[in-house]
Amino acid sequence: MHLQFFGAAGEVTGSCHILEVGGRRLLLDCGLIQGGAVPAERNRAPFPFDAAGIDAVILSHAHIDHCGRLPLLHKRGFRGPVHATAACRDLARILLLDSAAMAARDAEREQRKRRRGGDRHAIEPLFTTDDAEAVLRTFRAVPYGRAIGVLPGVELTFRDAGHILGSASVCVRLTEGDLERRLVFSGDLGQYDTPILRDPESGLAGDVVVMESTYGARQHRDREATLAEFGEILRRARRDGGNVLIPAFAVGRSQEVLYELGTHFDEWQLGDWQIFLDSPMAIEASDVYWRHAELFDEEARELRRRGGPMPQLPNLKLCRTVDESMAINRVADGAIVIAGSGMCTGGRIVHHLKHNLPRRECDVVFTGFQAAGTLGRAIVDGRDEVNIHGLPVRVEARVHTLGGFSAHGDQADLLRWYSGLKGRPPVWLVHGERESSDALREALTRQGVQAHVAEPGLRLDLGSLSAVGPRPGPAPD
Ligand SMILES: [Zn+2]
C-alpha cells in the first residue's frame, strides 16, 4: 500500500498523486502544470507511470491544475472511471473543452512559427476536443458524504472543501489483507465564511493526511475590510465618471463578484451602472453555479429562494458574442465590466484595458493573485506604460488590488481545517511554493504535529507511514 507524489509537490500546479493498493493503481487528480515556457514541455512529457495501468481517478475539483491532463491520460490509454462530484463534473466540462480549444490554437501557432523556419512537420495539440469529450464520458458523479466502493479495497467519501463549487476533500479507506488505512487528501481548501460556498468540512478522520499549502505563509486581508474598500471604490468611481474593469477568473471569482454586487446593490448604489459579464465561459460557469444551489451555504440558499443572486442585478448584461463585447467599448461612462482572463494574459479584458487604461477617470479592480510576467502583474506593480498587442499603452486609470477574495485559505484557515481532523495524524504538505510549505510545516510542528513537505517523486509506505525512497521503479509509458 503506497502513495507517491508526482505533481504539485514543491510547486503549486500539476496536482497528481498515485495510490497503489492490492495491485491496483489510482490517481488523485491529474492536473496541468501551468505558467511560463518550460511547463508546456513538461505537460507533453511521458507520465512517470503507465497511463493504461491506472484503474481509476479521484478528482478533487475542476480547476485545470487539478484536472487538466485527464484528456491526455485518456489519449495515452487510461480507460477507467473518473470519480468527482456532479458540480465538479459540470465545471470540468467547461474548463476541459476550453483547454482543448486553447491546445489547438497553441499547436497552430507553433506550426506557423516552424513553417517560417522551413520545418513542415505537423504539430499535434496536447489533446483534442475528442480526447476531452472521451474522458468526460467516464466521469461518475459521487455526492458529498456518501461512501462508495471505487476499487476492491478502496472506499471513497467526498467532503466539502469550500474552495470552488463542487470542490472536495478526498477521504479514502484502504484495505489490503489485514492492513487498513484511512487517507485524507485535502484538495484545495477555501477560506472560511466566504459567500456562496459552505465552509471546508471538519471532523474528517485519517491515519495520514496530504494537505495543500498554497498560502501556508500568508494571512489574508479581512473580508469585511475588503468589501468596504470595494464599495468605496465603486461609489467614488460613479461620482468621478468613467468605467470600472474587473479582471476575474471565469470559474469562482466571477460568480463571487456578481454575488457581492447583488447583495450590496443598494448599499453601493449600483442602480445607475451598466454591469457587463463579458465572458462566455463565466456565463456558462455561472449557470452551473446557480443550478447547484443545493451546495450553497445557508445565506446564499436563502437569497436563491428569494430570486437568486443573478436576478438581483436588473442591470446585468451577459455578453456572449464578440459583437456584444465590442459594443461595450462605446460606453465611455458608467460601465462595470467583469471579464477574463483573471491575470489579463488573454481574453476580452485585454481589449477593455486597451481602451480604458489611458483614461484617468477609469478604475481597474484586481480581485486575484497576479503571477510574475503577466499583464495583470505589470499593471498591479504600478508601471506607467504596458504593452498590449505589441503597442505601448499608458496607465492613467486608478489601479486597486482587493486582498480578501482568495479561493484558498490562508495559514490560519489551513491550521483551523487541520485542527478539525480527528486525532493528530501525520501530514505531508503539497501544492505550495517551498517557502509556503515550509511555513505551514513549521506552524504545524510548533503544535506538535508530525509534518513533512512532500518532495516530488517521494514514495510513502502507507503501512509504516514512512518514506521508502524518492523515485523507485518508474514505469514510463
Ligand atoms: Zn483549485
Coordinates of C-alpha atoms and ligand atoms in Angstrom, one line a residue:
M1 CA 0.0 0.0 0.0
H2 CA 1.8 3.1 -1.2
L3 CA 1.3 6.7 -2.1
Q4 CA 3.7 8.5 -4.4
F5 CA 3.7 12.3 -5.1
F6 CA 4.2 13.2 -8.7
G7 CA 2.9 16.7 -9.2
A8 CA 2.2 19.8 -7.1
A9 CA 5.0 18.6 -4.8
G10 CA 7.3 21.5 -4.2
E11 CA 5.2 23.7 -6.5
V12 CA 1.6 24.8 -6.9
T13 CA 0.3 23.4 -10.2
G14 CA 0.1 20.0 -11.8
S15 CA -1.6 18.2 -8.9
C16 CA -1.2 14.4 -9.3
H17 CA -0.5 11.6 -6.8
I18 CA -0.7 7.9 -7.2
L19 CA -2.2 5.4 -4.8
E20 CA -1.3 1.7 -5.0
V21 CA -3.5 -0.7 -3.1
G22 CA -3.7 -4.5 -3.6
G23 CA -2.1 -4.3 -7.1
R24 CA -4.5 -1.6 -8.2
R25 CA -3.4 1.9 -9.2
L26 CA -5.4 5.0 -8.7
L27 CA -4.7 8.7 -9.3
L28 CA -5.6 11.6 -7.0
D29 CA -6.1 14.4 -9.5
C30 CA -4.3 14.7 -12.9
G31 CA -3.6 18.4 -13.3
L32 CA -1.9 20.6 -15.8
I33 CA 1.4 22.2 -15.0
Q34 CA 0.9 25.9 -15.6
G35 CA 2.9 29.1 -16.0
G36 CA 6.0 30.1 -18.0
A37 CA 7.6 28.4 -21.0
V38 CA 9.1 25.2 -19.6
P39 CA 5.9 23.7 -18.3
A40 CA 4.4 23.3 -21.9
E41 CA 7.1 20.7 -22.5
R42 CA 6.6 19.1 -19.0
N43 CA 2.9 18.6 -19.8
R44 CA 3.9 16.8 -23.0
A45 CA 6.5 14.6 -21.3
P46 CA 5.5 11.0 -20.7
F47 CA 3.7 10.4 -17.4
P48 CA 6.0 8.8 -14.8
F49 CA 3.6 5.9 -14.8
D50 CA 1.8 3.8 -17.4
A51 CA -1.5 5.6 -18.2
A52 CA -3.2 2.4 -19.3
G53 CA -2.3 0.8 -16.0
I54 CA -4.3 3.4 -14.0
D55 CA -7.6 1.8 -12.8
A56 CA -9.4 4.9 -11.7
V57 CA -9.0 8.6 -10.9
I58 CA -10.4 10.6 -8.0
L59 CA -10.8 14.2 -8.8
S60 CA -10.8 16.8 -6.0
H61 CA -12.1 19.8 -8.1
A62 CA -12.4 21.3 -11.5
H63 CA -9.5 23.7 -11.6
I64 CA -7.3 23.0 -14.6
D65 CA -4.2 22.5 -12.4
H66 CA -6.1 19.5 -10.9
C67 CA -8.0 18.0 -13.9
G68 CA -6.2 19.5 -17.0
R69 CA -4.2 16.4 -18.0
L70 CA -7.2 14.0 -17.8
P71 CA -7.7 14.2 -21.6
L72 CA -4.1 13.4 -22.1
L73 CA -4.3 10.5 -19.7
H74 CA -7.2 9.1 -21.8
K75 CA -5.2 9.8 -25.1
R76 CA -2.4 7.7 -23.6
G77 CA -4.5 4.7 -22.7
F78 CA -6.4 5.3 -19.5
R79 CA -9.9 3.7 -19.7
G80 CA -11.1 3.7 -16.0
P81 CA -13.7 6.0 -14.4
V82 CA -13.1 9.5 -13.0
H83 CA -14.9 10.0 -9.7
A84 CA -15.9 13.6 -8.9
T85 CA -18.9 15.5 -7.5
A86 CA -21.6 16.4 -10.0
A87 CA -20.8 20.1 -9.8
C88 CA -17.1 19.3 -10.4
R89 CA -18.0 17.3 -13.4
D90 CA -20.2 20.1 -14.9
L91 CA -17.4 22.7 -14.3
A92 CA -14.7 20.3 -15.6
R93 CA -16.7 20.0 -18.9
I94 CA -16.4 23.8 -19.4
L95 CA -12.8 24.0 -18.4
L96 CA -11.5 21.0 -20.3
L97 CA -13.3 21.9 -23.5
D98 CA -11.8 25.4 -23.3
S99 CA -8.4 23.9 -22.6
A100 CA -8.7 21.7 -25.7
A101 CA -9.6 24.7 -27.8
M102 CA -6.5 26.5 -26.4
A103 CA -4.3 23.5 -27.1
A104 CA -5.4 23.6 -30.7
R105 CA -4.6 27.3 -31.0
D106 CA -1.2 26.8 -29.4
A107 CA -0.4 23.9 -31.8
E108 CA -1.4 26.1 -34.8
R109 CA 0.7 29.0 -33.6
E110 CA 3.7 26.7 -33.1
Q111 CA 3.2 25.2 -36.5
R112 CA 3.1 28.6 -38.3
K113 CA 6.3 29.6 -36.5
R114 CA 8.1 26.5 -37.5
R115 CA 6.8 26.7 -41.1
R116 CA 8.5 30.1 -41.4
G117 CA 11.7 28.4 -40.4
G118 CA 11.2 25.7 -43.1
D119 CA 10.0 22.9 -40.8
R120 CA 7.0 21.2 -42.3
H121 CA 6.4 18.6 -39.5
A122 CA 2.8 18.6 -38.2
I123 CA 2.5 19.7 -34.5
E124 CA -0.1 17.7 -32.6
P125 CA -2.0 19.6 -30.0
L126 CA -1.5 18.4 -26.4
F127 CA -5.0 16.9 -26.7
T128 CA -8.1 17.5 -28.7
T129 CA -11.8 18.2 -28.0
D130 CA -12.5 14.5 -28.8
D131 CA -10.0 13.5 -26.1
A132 CA -11.7 15.8 -23.6
E133 CA -15.2 14.6 -24.6
A134 CA -14.0 11.0 -24.2
V135 CA -12.7 11.4 -20.7
L136 CA -15.7 13.5 -19.7
R137 CA -17.9 10.5 -20.6
T138 CA -16.1 8.4 -18.0
F139 CA -17.0 10.8 -15.1
R140 CA -19.0 9.2 -12.3
A141 CA -20.9 11.7 -10.0
V142 CA -20.4 11.0 -6.3
P143 CA -22.3 13.1 -3.8
Y144 CA -20.7 14.5 -0.7
G145 CA -20.8 12.4 2.4
R146 CA -21.6 9.0 0.8
A147 CA -19.1 6.2 1.0
I148 CA -18.7 4.3 -2.3
G149 CA -16.5 1.5 -3.4
V150 CA -14.2 2.7 -6.1
L151 CA -12.0 -0.4 -6.5
P152 CA -11.6 -3.6 -4.4
G153 CA -10.0 -2.3 -1.2
V154 CA -10.7 1.4 -1.9
E155 CA -13.7 3.2 -0.4
L156 CA -14.2 6.9 -1.2
T157 CA -16.1 9.6 0.6
F158 CA -16.0 13.2 -0.6
R159 CA -16.2 16.1 1.9
D160 CA -16.8 19.8 1.0
A161 CA -13.6 21.7 0.7
G162 CA -15.2 25.1 0.3
H163 CA -12.8 26.1 -2.5
I164 CA -14.9 26.3 -5.6
L165 CA -18.3 24.8 -6.4
G166 CA -18.1 21.0 -6.2
S167 CA -14.7 21.0 -4.6
A168 CA -13.9 18.1 -2.3
S169 CA -11.5 16.8 0.3
V170 CA -11.0 13.2 -0.6
C171 CA -11.3 10.6 2.2
V172 CA -10.3 7.0 1.3
R173 CA -10.4 3.9 3.4
L174 CA -7.9 1.5 2.0
T175 CA -7.7 -2.2 2.8
E176 CA -5.0 -4.7 1.8
G177 CA -5.1 -8.0 3.6
D178 CA -5.1 -7.2 7.3
L179 CA -3.9 -3.7 6.8
E180 CA -6.4 -0.9 6.9
R181 CA -5.5 2.8 6.4
R182 CA -7.6 6.0 6.1
L183 CA -6.0 8.7 3.9
V184 CA -7.3 12.2 3.8
F185 CA -6.3 14.4 0.8
S186 CA -7.4 17.9 1.5
G187 CA -7.7 19.0 -2.2
D188 CA -7.6 22.8 -2.3
L189 CA -9.2 24.4 0.8
G190 CA -11.2 27.5 0.7
Q191 CA -11.4 30.4 3.2
Y192 CA -14.0 30.2 5.9
D193 CA -17.0 32.5 5.8
T194 CA -16.8 33.2 2.0
P195 CA -20.0 33.9 0.1
I196 CA -22.0 31.2 -1.8
L197 CA -19.9 28.3 -0.7
R198 CA -20.0 26.3 2.6
D199 CA -17.0 26.2 4.9
P200 CA -14.5 23.4 4.5
E201 CA -15.9 20.4 6.4
S202 CA -14.3 19.4 9.7
G203 CA -14.4 16.1 11.6
L204 CA -12.6 14.1 8.9
A205 CA -10.8 11.0 10.1
G206 CA -7.4 9.9 8.7
D207 CA -4.3 8.0 9.7
V208 CA -2.4 10.1 7.3
V209 CA -3.1 13.5 5.7
V210 CA -2.0 15.0 2.4
M211 CA -2.6 18.7 2.6
E212 CA -2.4 21.8 0.4
S213 CA -0.2 24.7 1.4
T214 CA -0.6 27.4 -1.3
Y215 CA -0.9 30.2 1.3
G216 CA 0.8 28.4 4.1
A217 CA 2.9 31.6 4.8
R218 CA 0.1 34.2 4.3
Q219 CA -2.5 36.0 6.3
H220 CA -5.4 37.2 4.0
R221 CA -6.9 40.6 4.4
D222 CA -10.1 40.7 6.4
R223 CA -13.2 40.1 4.3
E224 CA -15.2 43.0 5.8
A225 CA -12.4 45.5 5.1
T226 CA -12.2 44.1 1.5
L227 CA -15.9 44.6 0.9
A228 CA -15.8 48.1 2.5
E229 CA -13.0 49.0 0.1
F230 CA -14.8 47.6 -2.9
G231 CA -17.9 49.6 -2.1
E232 CA -15.9 52.8 -1.6
I233 CA -14.1 52.3 -5.0
L234 CA -17.5 51.8 -6.8
R235 CA -19.1 54.8 -5.1
R236 CA -16.2 57.1 -5.9
A237 CA -16.0 55.8 -9.4
R238 CA -19.6 56.7 -10.0
R239 CA -19.1 60.2 -8.7
D240 CA -16.0 60.7 -10.9
G241 CA -17.4 59.1 -14.1
G242 CA -15.6 56.6 -16.2
N243 CA -15.7 52.8 -16.3
V244 CA -14.6 50.1 -13.8
L245 CA -12.9 47.0 -15.1
I246 CA -12.7 43.8 -13.0
P247 CA -10.5 41.1 -14.4
A248 CA -11.7 37.8 -13.0
F249 CA -11.3 34.1 -13.4
A250 CA -14.4 32.6 -15.2
V251 CA -15.0 29.9 -12.5
G252 CA -15.4 31.0 -8.9
R253 CA -14.2 34.6 -8.8
S254 CA -16.7 35.9 -11.4
Q255 CA -19.6 34.4 -9.5
E256 CA -18.3 35.7 -6.2
V257 CA -18.0 39.3 -7.6
L258 CA -21.5 39.1 -9.1
Y259 CA -22.8 37.8 -5.7
E260 CA -21.2 40.7 -3.8
L261 CA -22.6 43.2 -6.3
G262 CA -26.0 41.6 -5.9
T263 CA -26.0 41.6 -2.1
H264 CA -24.7 45.1 -1.8
F265 CA -26.7 46.5 -4.7
D266 CA -28.4 49.3 -2.7
E267 CA -25.6 50.0 -0.3
W268 CA -23.1 50.5 -3.2
Q269 CA -25.6 52.5 -5.3
L270 CA -25.3 50.2 -8.2
G271 CA -28.7 51.1 -9.8
D272 CA -27.3 53.5 -12.4
W273 CA -24.4 51.4 -13.5
Q274 CA -24.5 49.1 -16.5
I275 CA -22.9 45.8 -15.4
F276 CA -21.4 43.5 -18.0
L277 CA -20.4 39.9 -17.6
D278 CA -18.3 39.7 -20.7
S279 CA -17.1 36.1 -20.8
P280 CA -19.0 33.2 -22.4
M281 CA -17.1 30.8 -20.1
A282 CA -18.0 32.8 -17.0
I283 CA -21.6 32.9 -18.1
E284 CA -21.6 29.1 -18.5
A285 CA -19.9 28.6 -15.2
S286 CA -22.5 30.9 -13.5
D287 CA -25.2 28.7 -15.0
V288 CA -23.6 25.7 -13.3
Y289 CA -23.3 27.6 -10.0
W290 CA -26.9 28.7 -9.9
R291 CA -28.0 25.2 -11.0
H292 CA -26.3 23.6 -8.0
A293 CA -28.0 25.8 -5.3
E294 CA -28.1 22.6 -3.1
L295 CA -24.4 23.2 -2.4
F296 CA -24.7 26.8 -1.3
D297 CA -24.3 28.0 2.2
E298 CA -27.3 29.0 4.2
E299 CA -27.2 32.7 3.3
A300 CA -26.9 32.1 -0.4
R301 CA -29.6 29.5 -0.4
E302 CA -31.9 32.0 1.3
L303 CA -31.1 34.6 -1.3
R304 CA -31.7 32.0 -4.0
R305 CA -35.2 31.2 -2.6
R306 CA -35.9 34.9 -2.8
G307 CA -34.9 35.1 -6.5
G308 CA -31.3 34.3 -6.7
P309 CA -28.1 36.4 -6.9
M310 CA -28.3 36.9 -10.7
P311 CA -31.8 38.3 -11.0
Q312 CA -30.9 40.7 -8.2
L313 CA -28.9 42.6 -10.7
P314 CA -31.5 44.1 -13.0
N315 CA -28.8 46.0 -14.9
L316 CA -26.6 42.9 -15.6
K317 CA -26.0 42.2 -19.3
L318 CA -24.5 38.8 -20.3
C319 CA -22.2 39.2 -23.3
R320 CA -21.8 36.0 -25.3
T321 CA -20.9 37.2 -28.7
V322 CA -17.8 39.3 -29.9
D323 CA -20.2 42.0 -31.2
E324 CA -21.8 42.3 -27.7
S325 CA -18.3 42.6 -26.2
M326 CA -17.2 45.2 -28.7
A327 CA -20.3 47.3 -28.1
I328 CA -19.0 47.8 -24.5
N329 CA -16.2 49.9 -26.0
R330 CA -18.8 52.6 -27.0
V331 CA -19.7 53.0 -23.3
A332 CA -17.5 55.8 -22.0
D333 CA -19.0 56.1 -18.6
G334 CA -20.9 54.0 -16.0
A335 CA -19.9 50.5 -17.1
I336 CA -18.7 47.8 -14.7
V337 CA -17.1 45.1 -16.8
I338 CA -16.2 41.7 -15.4
A339 CA -14.1 39.7 -17.9
G340 CA -11.3 37.2 -18.2
S341 CA -8.7 36.2 -18.1
G342 CA -8.1 36.8 -14.4
M343 CA -4.4 37.7 -14.9
C344 CA -5.1 39.6 -18.2
T345 CA -2.9 37.2 -20.2
G346 CA -5.6 37.0 -22.9
G347 CA -9.4 37.1 -23.3
R348 CA -11.7 40.1 -23.6
I349 CA -10.4 42.0 -20.6
V350 CA -7.3 42.8 -22.7
H351 CA -9.3 44.8 -25.2
H352 CA -11.1 46.7 -22.4
L353 CA -7.8 47.5 -20.8
K354 CA -6.5 48.9 -24.1
H355 CA -9.5 51.3 -24.2
N356 CA -9.7 52.3 -20.6
L357 CA -6.2 52.2 -19.1
P358 CA -5.2 55.5 -20.7
R359 CA -8.2 57.2 -19.1
R360 CA -7.6 58.9 -15.7
E361 CA -11.3 58.6 -14.8
C362 CA -11.4 54.8 -15.1
D363 CA -10.7 52.2 -12.4
V364 CA -9.2 48.7 -12.6
V365 CA -10.0 46.4 -9.7
F366 CA -8.0 43.2 -9.2
T367 CA -9.5 40.5 -7.1
G368 CA -7.0 37.8 -7.6
F369 CA -3.3 36.9 -7.5
Q370 CA -1.3 38.2 -10.5
A371 CA 1.7 36.0 -11.4
A372 CA 5.0 37.4 -12.4
G373 CA 5.3 38.1 -16.1
T374 CA 1.6 38.7 -16.7
L375 CA 0.0 41.9 -17.9
G376 CA -2.0 42.0 -14.7
R377 CA 1.2 41.9 -12.7
A378 CA 2.7 44.8 -14.7
I379 CA -0.4 46.9 -14.0
V380 CA -0.5 46.0 -10.3
D381 CA 3.2 46.8 -10.0
G382 CA 2.4 50.4 -11.0
R383 CA 4.0 50.6 -14.4
D384 CA 3.3 53.9 -16.2
E385 CA 3.1 52.1 -19.5
V386 CA 2.3 48.5 -20.5
N387 CA 2.5 46.6 -23.8
I388 CA -0.8 45.4 -25.3
H389 CA -1.0 43.6 -28.6
G390 CA 2.5 44.9 -29.4
L391 CA 1.7 48.6 -28.7
P392 CA 2.6 50.8 -25.7
V393 CA -0.5 51.8 -23.6
R394 CA -0.3 54.5 -20.9
V395 CA -1.6 53.6 -17.5
E396 CA -3.6 56.6 -16.3
A397 CA -6.5 54.7 -14.7
R398 CA -6.6 54.1 -10.9
V399 CA -5.5 50.6 -10.0
H400 CA -6.8 48.7 -7.0
T401 CA -6.0 45.3 -5.5
L402 CA -8.6 43.8 -3.2
G403 CA -6.9 41.4 -0.9
G404 CA -9.7 39.3 0.7
F405 CA -11.0 37.4 -2.3
S406 CA -8.8 34.4 -2.4
A407 CA -10.3 30.9 -3.1
H408 CA -7.6 29.4 -0.9
G409 CA -7.5 29.5 2.8
D410 CA -4.6 31.4 4.5
Q411 CA -2.4 29.9 7.2
A412 CA -5.0 30.4 9.9
D413 CA -7.7 28.7 7.7
L414 CA -5.3 25.8 7.0
L415 CA -4.5 25.3 10.6
R416 CA -8.2 25.5 11.5
W417 CA -9.0 22.8 9.0
Y418 CA -6.2 20.6 10.4
S419 CA -7.4 21.1 14.0
G420 CA -10.8 19.9 12.9
L421 CA -9.5 16.5 11.9
K422 CA -10.0 13.5 14.3
G423 CA -6.7 12.8 16.2
R424 CA -3.5 14.4 15.1
P425 CA -2.5 12.4 12.0
P426 CA 0.9 13.0 10.4
V427 CA 0.8 15.4 7.4
W428 CA 2.6 15.6 4.1
L429 CA 2.3 19.0 2.5
V430 CA 1.8 19.5 -1.2
H431 CA 0.6 22.3 -3.6
G432 CA 2.8 25.1 -2.4
E433 CA 5.9 27.0 -3.2
R434 CA 8.7 25.9 -1.0
E435 CA 8.5 28.8 1.4
S436 CA 4.8 28.4 1.9
S437 CA 5.0 24.7 2.6
D438 CA 7.9 25.3 5.0
A439 CA 6.0 28.0 6.9
L440 CA 3.0 25.7 7.3
R441 CA 5.2 22.8 8.3
E442 CA 6.8 24.9 11.0
A443 CA 3.4 26.1 12.2
L444 CA 2.1 22.6 12.5
T445 CA 5.3 21.3 14.1
R446 CA 5.0 24.0 16.8
Q447 CA 1.7 22.4 17.6
G448 CA 3.3 19.1 18.0
V449 CA 2.1 17.7 14.6
Q450 CA 4.4 15.4 12.6
A451 CA 4.6 17.5 9.4
H452 CA 6.6 16.9 6.3
V453 CA 7.0 18.7 2.9
A454 CA 6.4 16.1 0.1
E455 CA 9.3 16.1 -2.3
P456 CA 8.4 15.3 -6.0
G457 CA 8.7 11.6 -6.5
L458 CA 8.6 10.7 -2.8
R459 CA 7.1 7.3 -2.2
L460 CA 5.3 6.7 1.1
D461 CA 4.7 3.2 2.5
L462 CA 1.2 3.6 4.0
G463 CA 1.7 0.6 6.3
S464 CA 4.7 2.0 8.2
L465 CA 3.8 5.6 7.3
S466 CA 7.4 6.2 6.2
A467 CA 9.2 7.3 3.0
V468 CA 10.6 4.4 1.1
G469 CA 12.6 6.3 -1.4
P470 CA 12.4 9.2 -3.8
R471 CA 11.8 7.5 -7.2
P472 CA 11.7 3.8 -7.1
G473 CA 10.7 1.7 -10.2
P474 CA 9.2 4.3 -12.6
A475 CA 7.2 2.8 -15.4
P476 CA 7.3 5.3 -18.2
D477 CA 4.6 4.9 -20.9
Ligands
ZN1 ZN -8.1 25.0 -7.1

